[in-house]
XYZ file of C-alpha atoms in Angstrom:
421
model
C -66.978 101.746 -55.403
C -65.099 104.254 -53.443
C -67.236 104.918 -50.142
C -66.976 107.471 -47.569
C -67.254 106.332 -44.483
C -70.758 107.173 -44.295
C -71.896 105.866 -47.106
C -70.186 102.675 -45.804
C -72.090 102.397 -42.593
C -75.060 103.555 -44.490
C -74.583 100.027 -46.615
C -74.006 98.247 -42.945
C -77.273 99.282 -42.555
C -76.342 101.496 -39.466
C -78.721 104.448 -40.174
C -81.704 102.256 -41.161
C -82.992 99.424 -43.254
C -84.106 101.907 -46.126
C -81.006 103.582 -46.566
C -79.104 100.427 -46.832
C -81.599 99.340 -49.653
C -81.568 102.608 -51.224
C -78.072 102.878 -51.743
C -77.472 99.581 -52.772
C -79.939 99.841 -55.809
C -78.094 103.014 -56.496
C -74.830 101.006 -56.656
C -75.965 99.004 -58.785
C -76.567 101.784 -61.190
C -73.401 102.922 -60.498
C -71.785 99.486 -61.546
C -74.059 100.062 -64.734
C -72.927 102.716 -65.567
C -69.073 102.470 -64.867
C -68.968 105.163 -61.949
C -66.874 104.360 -58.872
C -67.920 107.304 -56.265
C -71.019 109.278 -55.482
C -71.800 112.925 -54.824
C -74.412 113.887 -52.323
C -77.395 115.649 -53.281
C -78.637 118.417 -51.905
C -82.683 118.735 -53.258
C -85.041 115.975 -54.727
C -88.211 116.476 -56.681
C -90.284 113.306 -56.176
C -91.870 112.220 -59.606
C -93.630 109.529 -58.338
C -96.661 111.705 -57.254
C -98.283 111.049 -60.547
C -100.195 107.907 -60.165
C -99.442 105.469 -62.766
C -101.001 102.126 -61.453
C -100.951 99.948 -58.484
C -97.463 98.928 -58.593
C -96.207 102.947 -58.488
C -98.987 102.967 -55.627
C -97.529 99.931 -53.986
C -93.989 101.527 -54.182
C -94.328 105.114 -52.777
C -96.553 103.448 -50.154
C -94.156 100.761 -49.139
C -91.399 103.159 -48.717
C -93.384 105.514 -46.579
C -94.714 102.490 -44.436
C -90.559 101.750 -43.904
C -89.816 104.613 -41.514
C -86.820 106.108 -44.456
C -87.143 109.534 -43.722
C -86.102 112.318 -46.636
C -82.120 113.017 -46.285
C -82.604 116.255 -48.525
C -85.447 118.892 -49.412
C -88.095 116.530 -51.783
C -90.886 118.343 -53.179
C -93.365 116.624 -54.925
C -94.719 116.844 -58.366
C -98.404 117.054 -59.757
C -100.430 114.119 -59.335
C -102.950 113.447 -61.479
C -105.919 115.066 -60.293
C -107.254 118.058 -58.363
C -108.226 116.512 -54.507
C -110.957 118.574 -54.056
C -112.259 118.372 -57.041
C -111.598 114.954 -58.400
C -115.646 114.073 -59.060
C -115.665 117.267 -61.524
C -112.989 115.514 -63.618
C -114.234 112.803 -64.008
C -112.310 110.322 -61.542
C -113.052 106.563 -59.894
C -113.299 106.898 -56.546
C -110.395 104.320 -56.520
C -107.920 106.598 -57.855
C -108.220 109.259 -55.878
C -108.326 106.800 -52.778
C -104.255 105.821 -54.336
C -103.415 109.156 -54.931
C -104.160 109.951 -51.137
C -102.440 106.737 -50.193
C -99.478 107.977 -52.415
C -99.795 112.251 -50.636
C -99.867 110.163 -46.859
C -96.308 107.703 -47.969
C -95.024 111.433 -49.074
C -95.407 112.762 -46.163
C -94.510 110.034 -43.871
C -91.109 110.265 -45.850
C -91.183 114.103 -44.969
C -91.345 115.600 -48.406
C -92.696 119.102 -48.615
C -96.459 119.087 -50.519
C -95.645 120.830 -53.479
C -97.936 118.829 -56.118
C -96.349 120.885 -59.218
C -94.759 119.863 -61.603
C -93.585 123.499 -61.695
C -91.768 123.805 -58.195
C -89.395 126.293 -59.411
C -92.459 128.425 -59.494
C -92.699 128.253 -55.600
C -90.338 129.049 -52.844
C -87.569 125.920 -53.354
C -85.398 126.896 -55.858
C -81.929 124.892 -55.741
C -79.205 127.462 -56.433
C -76.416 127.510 -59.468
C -74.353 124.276 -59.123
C -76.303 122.332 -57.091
C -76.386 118.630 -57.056
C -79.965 117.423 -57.204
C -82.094 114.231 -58.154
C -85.131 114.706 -60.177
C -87.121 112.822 -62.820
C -89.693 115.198 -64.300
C -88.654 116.199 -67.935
C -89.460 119.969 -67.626
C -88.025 120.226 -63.932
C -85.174 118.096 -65.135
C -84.344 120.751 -68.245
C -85.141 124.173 -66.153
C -82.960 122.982 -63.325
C -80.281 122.201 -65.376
C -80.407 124.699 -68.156
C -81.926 128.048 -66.436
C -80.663 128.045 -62.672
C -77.613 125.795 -63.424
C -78.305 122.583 -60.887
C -77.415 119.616 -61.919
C -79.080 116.403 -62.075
C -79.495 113.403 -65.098
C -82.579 112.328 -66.252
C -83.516 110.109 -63.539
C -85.951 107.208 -63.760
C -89.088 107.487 -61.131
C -88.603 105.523 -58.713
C -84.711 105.858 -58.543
C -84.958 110.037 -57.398
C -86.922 109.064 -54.589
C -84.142 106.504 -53.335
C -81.842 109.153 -54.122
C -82.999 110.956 -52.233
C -83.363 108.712 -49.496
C -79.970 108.000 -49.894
C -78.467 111.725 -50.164
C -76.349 110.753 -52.764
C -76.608 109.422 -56.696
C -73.852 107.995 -59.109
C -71.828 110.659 -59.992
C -71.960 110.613 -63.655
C -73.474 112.549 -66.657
C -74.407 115.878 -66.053
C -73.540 115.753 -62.544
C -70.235 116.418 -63.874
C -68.798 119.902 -65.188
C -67.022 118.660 -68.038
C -70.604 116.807 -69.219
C -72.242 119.714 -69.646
C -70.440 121.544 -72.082
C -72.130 121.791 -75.624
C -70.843 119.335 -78.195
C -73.268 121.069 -81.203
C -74.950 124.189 -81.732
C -78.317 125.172 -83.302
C -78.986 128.872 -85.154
C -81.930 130.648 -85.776
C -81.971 131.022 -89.599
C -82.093 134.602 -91.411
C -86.075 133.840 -92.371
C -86.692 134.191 -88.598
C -87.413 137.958 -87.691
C -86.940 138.624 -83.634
C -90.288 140.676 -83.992
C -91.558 137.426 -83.535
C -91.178 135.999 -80.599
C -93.163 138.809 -78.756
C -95.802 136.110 -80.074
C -95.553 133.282 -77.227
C -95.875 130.797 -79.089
C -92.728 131.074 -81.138
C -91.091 129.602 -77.933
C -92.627 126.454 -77.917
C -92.221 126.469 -81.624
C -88.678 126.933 -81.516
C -88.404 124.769 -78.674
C -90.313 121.964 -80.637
C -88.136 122.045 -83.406
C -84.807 122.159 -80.970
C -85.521 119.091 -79.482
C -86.095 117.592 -82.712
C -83.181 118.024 -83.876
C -81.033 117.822 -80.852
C -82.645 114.546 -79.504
C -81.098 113.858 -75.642
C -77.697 115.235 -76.797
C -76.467 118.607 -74.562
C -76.124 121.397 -77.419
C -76.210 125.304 -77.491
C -79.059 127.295 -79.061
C -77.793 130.510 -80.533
C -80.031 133.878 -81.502
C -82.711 133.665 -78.664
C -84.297 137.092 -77.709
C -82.797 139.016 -74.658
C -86.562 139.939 -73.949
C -88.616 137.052 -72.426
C -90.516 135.677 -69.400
C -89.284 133.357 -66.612
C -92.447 131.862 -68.131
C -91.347 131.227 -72.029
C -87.947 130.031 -70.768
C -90.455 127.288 -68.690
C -92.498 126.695 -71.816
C -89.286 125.974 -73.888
C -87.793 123.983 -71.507
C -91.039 121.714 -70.835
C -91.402 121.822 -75.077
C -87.995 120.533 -75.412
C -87.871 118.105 -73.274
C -90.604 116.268 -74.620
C -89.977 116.614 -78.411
C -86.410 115.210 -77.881
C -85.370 114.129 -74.420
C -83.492 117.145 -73.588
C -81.699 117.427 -70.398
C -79.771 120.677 -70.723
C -79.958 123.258 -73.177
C -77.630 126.586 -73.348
C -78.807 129.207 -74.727
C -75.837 131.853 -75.472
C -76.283 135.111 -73.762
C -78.718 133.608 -71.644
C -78.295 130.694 -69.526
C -75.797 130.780 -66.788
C -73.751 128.459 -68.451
C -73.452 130.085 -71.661
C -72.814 133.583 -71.217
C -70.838 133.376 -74.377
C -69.902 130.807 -76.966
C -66.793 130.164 -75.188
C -68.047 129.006 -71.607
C -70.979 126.606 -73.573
C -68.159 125.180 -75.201
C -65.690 124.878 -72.767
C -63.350 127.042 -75.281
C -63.793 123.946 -77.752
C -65.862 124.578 -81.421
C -69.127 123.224 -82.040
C -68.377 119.891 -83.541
C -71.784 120.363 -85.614
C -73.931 123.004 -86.347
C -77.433 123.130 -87.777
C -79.942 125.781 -88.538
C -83.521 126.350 -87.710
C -85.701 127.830 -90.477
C -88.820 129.174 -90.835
C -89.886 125.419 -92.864
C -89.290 123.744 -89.459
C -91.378 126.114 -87.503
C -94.243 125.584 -90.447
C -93.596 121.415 -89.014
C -93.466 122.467 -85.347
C -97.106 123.819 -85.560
C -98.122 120.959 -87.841
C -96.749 118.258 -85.138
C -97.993 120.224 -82.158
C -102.124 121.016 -83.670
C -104.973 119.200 -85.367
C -105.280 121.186 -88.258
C -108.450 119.434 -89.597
C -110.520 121.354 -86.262
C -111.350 124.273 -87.684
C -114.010 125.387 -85.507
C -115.515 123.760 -82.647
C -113.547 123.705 -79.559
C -114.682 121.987 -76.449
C -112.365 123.140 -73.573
C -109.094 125.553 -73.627
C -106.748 124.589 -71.171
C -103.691 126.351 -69.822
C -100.926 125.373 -67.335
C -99.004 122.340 -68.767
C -96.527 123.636 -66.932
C -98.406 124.600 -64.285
C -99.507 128.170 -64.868
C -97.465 130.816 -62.963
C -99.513 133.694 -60.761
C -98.104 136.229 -63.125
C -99.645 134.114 -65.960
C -103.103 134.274 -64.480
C -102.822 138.101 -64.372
C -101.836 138.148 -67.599
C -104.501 136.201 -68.106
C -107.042 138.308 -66.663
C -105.668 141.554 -68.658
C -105.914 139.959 -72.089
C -109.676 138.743 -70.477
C -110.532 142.364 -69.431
C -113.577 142.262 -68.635
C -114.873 139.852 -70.507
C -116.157 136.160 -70.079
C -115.563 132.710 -71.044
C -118.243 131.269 -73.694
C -121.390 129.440 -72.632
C -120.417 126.735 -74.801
C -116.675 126.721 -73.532
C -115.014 125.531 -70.852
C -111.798 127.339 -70.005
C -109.115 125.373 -67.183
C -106.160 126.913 -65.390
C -104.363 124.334 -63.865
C -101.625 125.334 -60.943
C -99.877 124.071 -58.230
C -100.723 124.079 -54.335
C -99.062 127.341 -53.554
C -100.320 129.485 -57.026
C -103.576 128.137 -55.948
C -103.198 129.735 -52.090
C -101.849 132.890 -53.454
C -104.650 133.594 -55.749
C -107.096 132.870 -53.329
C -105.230 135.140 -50.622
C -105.225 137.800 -53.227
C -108.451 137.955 -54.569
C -107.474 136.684 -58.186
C -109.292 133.520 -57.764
C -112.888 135.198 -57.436
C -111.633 137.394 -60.309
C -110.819 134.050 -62.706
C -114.370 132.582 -61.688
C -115.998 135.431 -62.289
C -114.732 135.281 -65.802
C -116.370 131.638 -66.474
C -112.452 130.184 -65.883
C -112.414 126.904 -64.058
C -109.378 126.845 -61.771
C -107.613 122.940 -60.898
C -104.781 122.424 -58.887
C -102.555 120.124 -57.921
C -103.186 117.551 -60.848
C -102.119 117.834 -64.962
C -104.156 118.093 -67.415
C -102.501 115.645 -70.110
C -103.788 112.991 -66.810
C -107.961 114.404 -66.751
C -110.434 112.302 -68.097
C -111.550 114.788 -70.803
C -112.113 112.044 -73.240
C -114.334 110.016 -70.711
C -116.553 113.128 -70.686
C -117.465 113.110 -74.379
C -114.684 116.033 -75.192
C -113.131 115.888 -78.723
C -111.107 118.967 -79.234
C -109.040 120.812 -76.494
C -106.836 124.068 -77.527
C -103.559 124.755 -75.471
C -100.680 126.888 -75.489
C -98.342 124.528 -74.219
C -96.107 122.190 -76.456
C -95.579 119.585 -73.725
C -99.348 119.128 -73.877
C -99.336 119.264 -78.132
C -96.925 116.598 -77.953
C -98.090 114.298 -75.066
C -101.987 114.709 -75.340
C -103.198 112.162 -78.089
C -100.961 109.539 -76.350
C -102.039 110.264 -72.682
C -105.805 111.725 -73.461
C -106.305 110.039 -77.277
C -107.228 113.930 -78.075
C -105.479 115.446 -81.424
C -104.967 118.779 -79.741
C -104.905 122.500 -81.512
C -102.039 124.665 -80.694
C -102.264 128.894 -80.386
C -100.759 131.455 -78.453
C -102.229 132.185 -75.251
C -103.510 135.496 -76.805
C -105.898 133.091 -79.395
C -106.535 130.727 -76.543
C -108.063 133.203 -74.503
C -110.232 134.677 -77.886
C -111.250 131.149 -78.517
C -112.736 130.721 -74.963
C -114.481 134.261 -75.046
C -115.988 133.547 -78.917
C -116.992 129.999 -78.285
C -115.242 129.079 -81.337
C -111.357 128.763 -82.801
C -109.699 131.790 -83.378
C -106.460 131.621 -84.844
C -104.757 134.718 -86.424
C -102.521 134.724 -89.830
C -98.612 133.567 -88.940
C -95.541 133.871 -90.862
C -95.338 129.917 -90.382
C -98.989 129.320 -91.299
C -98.497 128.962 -94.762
């Protein structure tokens, strides 16, 4: 390995125990994976707030306990439950007795308490070319793919060291030349543009990228010019947990991929493929339950954590109206959604419209099961994909305009779709 002199006194152990530990484990994974130098880091996004078992416990704990400080920004991702709430969903008083042990080792280290597995959504945003460490699928893919950062697919444990350490192997998509796109991906003539002002067709689309693409770095071409921050969060998060997608470039979009020619790196697309309006019809099939087809138990939104603009668009498509006595509606958000909506009055407004507001934990991680539920609807594709494996619920897909008319009726509403055939 080719050390600064730094990073040489940091393996001396001359700025602490931790450090030295830290970076050795990271040379190791340098030796791995062929890589002789590192590059410093300048953000980390701490994973390991999602409590897994004991041994993640033990982990986070132990390095908080060891006096390693944070070298770089860390913000910290959702943990499994809400912390003031934790007895409404459901939880053993041991777990949320590990999760604060796991919130105290975070902030001994001196990471900032984000709990979101959204922090894009709040005020630490790494800027365009920034090295970073992160291990959180959808953080992983919107860093990478919308703002331009760059970090690999980290294991959990290993972005905390990293960011211990300042510093990671410099390898993958740390590097320029990694990130150009080796295939591309079309939207086929059967797929009008009228449709994506339906939400959903961007986890759809998403779904059936990452399908295709697997953890390979490719360019999506024929994306609308009109979307949300939101629906490029939602793809992301969809893609990155129907394939293992990293980066994505969408042309005309991303910063990377302002044309063909930059997502390329002036090279042609060594394979191209096409999405058609038969994969969408399999996106929706993968991502719902389609033998519910009328009782609902609970609606749940924010997997990504919900956005404030989402909960007022929430609350406009609501207007007025009120969640089903039969129905439970959730909004789940991070820390600092959850502040601004109370400093702004929108929480009162969501309560007063039956919604149940969490923050802080994920939904895929409540005990909904536990609590006799059977059938949960969700706009999300990372929580279609993930939920019978994480919850052992089948879920039901919609947009978030049939969510919301599913809470309000009581019952699934779902409206006729070019891909519901």
């Amino acid at each position: 390995m080719k050390l600064t002199k730094y990073e040489q006194e940091m393996l001396e152990g001359k700025h602490g125990e931790m450090k030295r530990k830290a970076l050795e484990v990271l040379m190791g994974l340098a030796e791995h994976q062929g890589v002789e130098e590192f590059v410093e880091v300048t953000l980390c996004h701490s994973d390991n707030a999602v409590y897994m078992g004991e041994a993640q416990a033990a982990f986070v704990e132990m390095l908080g306990n060891s006096g390693a400080k944070m070298a770089v920004p860390t913000t910290t991702n959702a943990c499994s439950i809400d912390m003031e709430k934790w007895h409404e969903q459901g939880f053993e008083p041991k777990i949320m007795n590990a999760i604060k042990r796991m919130e105290s080792a975070h902030t001994c280290l001196g990471a900032i308490p984000t709990w979101t597995c959204a922090p894009y959504q709040s005020c630490y945003m790494p800027s365009f070319g920034q090295q970073i460490v992160s291990a959180e699928s959808n953080v992983i893919c919107y860093y990478n793919s919308i703002i331009g950062a760059r970090t690999n697919r980290y294991a959990g444990p290993l972005e905390l060291l990293g960011g211990i350490a300042g510093r990671v192997p410099y390898s993958g998509l740390h590097i320029k030349e990694n990130r150009y796109a080796e295939g591309l991906v079309k939207l086929g003539d059967d797929i009008k543009m009228e449709w994506f002002e339906d939400d959903s067709m961007f986890a759809l689309v998403a779904y059936a990228y990452g399908s295709i693409v697997g953890d390979k770095v490719w360019a999506l071409e024929g994306m609308p010019k009109k979307y949300r921050n939101e629906n490029l969060r939602d793809f992301c998060a969809t893609a990155a947990s129907s394939g293992g997608i990293a980066l994505v470039h969408l042309i005309g979009i991303t910063p990377e991929a302002q044309t063909m020619e930059m997502a390329f790196g002036g090279k042609e697309p060594k394979e191209v493929k096409t999405i058609t309006l038969e994969d969408l019809v399999k996106a929706e099939k993968q991502l719902t339950n389609n033998e519910v087809t009328h009782e609902i138990d609970i609606v749940t939104l924010g997997c990504p954590h919900f956005s404030y603009d989402d909960c007022r668009l929430v609350l406009e498509l609501f207007n007025g109206r009120r969640v089903h006595e039969n129905m439970e509606f959730w909004i789940t958000v991070g820390r600092d959604t959850a502040d601004r909506l109370h400093d702004t009055g929108l929480h009162e407004e969501l309560g007063r419209a039956g919604i149940k507001l969490y923050k802080e934990g994920c939904a895929l991680e409540f005990r909904a099961k536990k609590r006799g539920v059977e059938t949960m609807m969700s706009n999300s594709g990372k929580f279609g994909t993930y939920s019978f494996g994480l919850t052992g619920i089948q879920p039901v897909f919609g947009s978030l305009k049939e969510c919301i008319e599913t809470g309000i009726a009581g019952y699934l509403v779902k409206e006729a779709k070019p891909w519901r055939q």
